[in-house]
JSON list of C-alpha atoms in Angstrom, two decimals:
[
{"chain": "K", "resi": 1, "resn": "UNK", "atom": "CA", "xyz": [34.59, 41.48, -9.12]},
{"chain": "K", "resi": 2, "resn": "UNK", "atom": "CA", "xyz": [34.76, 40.25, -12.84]},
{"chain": "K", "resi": 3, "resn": "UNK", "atom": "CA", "xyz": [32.51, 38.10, -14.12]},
{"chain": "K", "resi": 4, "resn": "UNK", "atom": "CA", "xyz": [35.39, 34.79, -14.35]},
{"chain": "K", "resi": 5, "resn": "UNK", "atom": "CA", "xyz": [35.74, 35.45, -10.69]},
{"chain": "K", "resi": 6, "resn": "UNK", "atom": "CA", "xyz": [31.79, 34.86, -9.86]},
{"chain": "K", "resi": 7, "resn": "UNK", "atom": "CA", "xyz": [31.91, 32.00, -12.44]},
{"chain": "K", "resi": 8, "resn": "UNK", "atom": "CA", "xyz": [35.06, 30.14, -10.25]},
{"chain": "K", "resi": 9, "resn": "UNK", "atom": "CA", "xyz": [32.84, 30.97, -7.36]},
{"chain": "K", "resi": 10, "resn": "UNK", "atom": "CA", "xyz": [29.96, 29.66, -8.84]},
{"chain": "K", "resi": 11, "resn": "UNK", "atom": "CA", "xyz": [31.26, 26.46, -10.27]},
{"chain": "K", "resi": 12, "resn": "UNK", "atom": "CA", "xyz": [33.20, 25.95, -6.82]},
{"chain": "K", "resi": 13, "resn": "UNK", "atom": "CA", "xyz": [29.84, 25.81, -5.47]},
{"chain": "K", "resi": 14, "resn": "UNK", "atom": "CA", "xyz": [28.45, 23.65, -7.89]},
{"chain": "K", "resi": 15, "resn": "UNK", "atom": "CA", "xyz": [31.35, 21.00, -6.59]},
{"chain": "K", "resi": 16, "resn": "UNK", "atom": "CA", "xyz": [29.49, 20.65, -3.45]},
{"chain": "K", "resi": 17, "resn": "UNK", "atom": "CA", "xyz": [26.65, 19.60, -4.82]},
{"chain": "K", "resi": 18, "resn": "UNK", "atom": "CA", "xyz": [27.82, 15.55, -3.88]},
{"chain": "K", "resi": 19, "resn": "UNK", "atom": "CA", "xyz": [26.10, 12.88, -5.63]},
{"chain": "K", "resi": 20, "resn": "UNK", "atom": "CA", "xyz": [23.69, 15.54, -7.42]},
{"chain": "K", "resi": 21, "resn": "UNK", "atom": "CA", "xyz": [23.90, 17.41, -10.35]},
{"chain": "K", "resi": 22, "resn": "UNK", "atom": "CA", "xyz": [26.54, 19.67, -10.16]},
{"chain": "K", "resi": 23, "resn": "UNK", "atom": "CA", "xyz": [24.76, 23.14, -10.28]},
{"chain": "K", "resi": 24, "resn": "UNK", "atom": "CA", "xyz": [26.16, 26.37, -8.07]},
{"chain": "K", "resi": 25, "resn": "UNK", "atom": "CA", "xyz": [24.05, 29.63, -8.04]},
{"chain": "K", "resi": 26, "resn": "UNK", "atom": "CA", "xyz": [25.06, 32.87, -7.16]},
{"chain": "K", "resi": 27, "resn": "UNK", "atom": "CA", "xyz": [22.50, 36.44, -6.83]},
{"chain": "K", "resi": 28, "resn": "UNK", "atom": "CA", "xyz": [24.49, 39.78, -6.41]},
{"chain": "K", "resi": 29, "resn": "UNK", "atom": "CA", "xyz": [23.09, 43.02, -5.56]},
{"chain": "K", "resi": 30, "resn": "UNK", "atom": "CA", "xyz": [23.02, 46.09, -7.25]},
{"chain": "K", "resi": 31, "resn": "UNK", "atom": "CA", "xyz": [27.07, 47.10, -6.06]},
{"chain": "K", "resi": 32, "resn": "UNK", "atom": "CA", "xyz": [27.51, 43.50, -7.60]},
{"chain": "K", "resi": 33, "resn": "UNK", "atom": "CA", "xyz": [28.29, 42.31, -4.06]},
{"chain": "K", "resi": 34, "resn": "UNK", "atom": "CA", "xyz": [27.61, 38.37, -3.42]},
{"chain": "K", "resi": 35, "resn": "UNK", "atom": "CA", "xyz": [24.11, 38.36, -1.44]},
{"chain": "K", "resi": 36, "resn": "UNK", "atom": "CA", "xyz": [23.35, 34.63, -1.67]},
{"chain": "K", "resi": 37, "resn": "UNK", "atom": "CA", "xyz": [25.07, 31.41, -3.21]},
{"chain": "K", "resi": 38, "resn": "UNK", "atom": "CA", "xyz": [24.19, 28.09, -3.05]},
{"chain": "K", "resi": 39, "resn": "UNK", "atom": "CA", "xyz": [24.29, 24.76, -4.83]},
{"chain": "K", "resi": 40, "resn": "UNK", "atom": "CA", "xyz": [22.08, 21.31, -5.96]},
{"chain": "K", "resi": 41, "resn": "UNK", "atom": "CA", "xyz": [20.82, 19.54, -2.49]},
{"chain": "K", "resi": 42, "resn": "UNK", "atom": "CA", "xyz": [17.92, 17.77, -4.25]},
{"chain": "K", "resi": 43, "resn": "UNK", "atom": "CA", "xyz": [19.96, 14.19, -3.10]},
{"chain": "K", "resi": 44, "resn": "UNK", "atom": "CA", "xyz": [20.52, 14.65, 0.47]},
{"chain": "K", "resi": 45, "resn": "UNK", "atom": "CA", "xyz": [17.38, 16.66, 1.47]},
{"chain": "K", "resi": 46, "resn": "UNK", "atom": "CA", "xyz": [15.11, 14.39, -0.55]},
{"chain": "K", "resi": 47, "resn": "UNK", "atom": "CA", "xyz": [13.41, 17.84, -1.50]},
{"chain": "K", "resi": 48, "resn": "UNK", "atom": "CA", "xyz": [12.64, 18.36, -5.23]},
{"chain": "K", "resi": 49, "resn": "UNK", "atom": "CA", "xyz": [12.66, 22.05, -5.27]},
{"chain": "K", "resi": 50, "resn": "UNK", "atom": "CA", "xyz": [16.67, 21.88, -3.71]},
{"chain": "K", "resi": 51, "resn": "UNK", "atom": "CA", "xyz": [17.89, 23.36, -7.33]},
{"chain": "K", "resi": 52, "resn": "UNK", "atom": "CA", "xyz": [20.50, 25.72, -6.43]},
{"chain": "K", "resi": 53, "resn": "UNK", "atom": "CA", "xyz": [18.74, 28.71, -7.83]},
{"chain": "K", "resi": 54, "resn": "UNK", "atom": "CA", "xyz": [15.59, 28.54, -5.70]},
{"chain": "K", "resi": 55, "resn": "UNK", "atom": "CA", "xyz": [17.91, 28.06, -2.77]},
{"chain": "K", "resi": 56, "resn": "UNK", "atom": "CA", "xyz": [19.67, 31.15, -4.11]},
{"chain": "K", "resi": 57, "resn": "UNK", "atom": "CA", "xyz": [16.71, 33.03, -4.42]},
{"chain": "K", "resi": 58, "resn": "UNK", "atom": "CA", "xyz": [15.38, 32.31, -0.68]},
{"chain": "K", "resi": 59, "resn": "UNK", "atom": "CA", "xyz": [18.60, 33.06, 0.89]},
{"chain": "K", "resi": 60, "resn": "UNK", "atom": "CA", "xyz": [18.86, 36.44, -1.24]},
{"chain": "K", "resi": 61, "resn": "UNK", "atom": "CA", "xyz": [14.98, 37.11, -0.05]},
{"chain": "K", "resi": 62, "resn": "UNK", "atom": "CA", "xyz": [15.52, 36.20, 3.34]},
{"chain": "K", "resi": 63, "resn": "UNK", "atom": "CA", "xyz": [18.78, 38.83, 3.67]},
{"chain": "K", "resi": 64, "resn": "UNK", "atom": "CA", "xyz": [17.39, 41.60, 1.69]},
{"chain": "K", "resi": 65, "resn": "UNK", "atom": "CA", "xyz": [13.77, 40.83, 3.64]},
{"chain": "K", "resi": 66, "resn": "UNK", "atom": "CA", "xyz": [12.00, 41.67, -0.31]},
{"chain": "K", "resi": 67, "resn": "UNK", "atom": "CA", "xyz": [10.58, 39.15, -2.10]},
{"chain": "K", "resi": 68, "resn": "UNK", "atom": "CA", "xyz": [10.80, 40.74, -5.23]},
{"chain": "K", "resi": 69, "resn": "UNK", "atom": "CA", "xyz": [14.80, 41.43, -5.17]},
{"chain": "K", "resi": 70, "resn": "UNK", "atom": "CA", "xyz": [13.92, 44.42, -7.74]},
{"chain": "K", "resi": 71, "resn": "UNK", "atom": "CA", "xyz": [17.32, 45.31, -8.51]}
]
């Protein structure tokens, strides 16, 4: 996948984001395979550390089961 491709995925992530900033996050692996995407839920969950990336980044950890993603 090029890198346009995950930035179209990306920002169509970002879109779902509602009432929040628009921010979409995406973490591949090292076949550059989508492992974890997700986007701004600060808003709705009333949660300040909803930024897409950290969502990203716990979804990625939780399907790899590493905490480091090394990689």
């Amino acid at each position: 996948m090029d890198y346009e491709s995950l930035m179209q995925i990306a920002l169509a992530e970002a879109a779902k984001s509602g009432t929040d900033v628009p921010v979409g996050a995406i973490i591949l692996d090292e076949e550059h395979q989508i492992v974890a995407m997700a986007h701004n839920n600060r808003e709705v969950t009333h949660d300040p550390t909803g930024h897409a990336e950290i969502i990203a980044i716990r979804e990625a950890t939780s399907k790899l089961s590493d905490w480091r993603l090394a990689g």
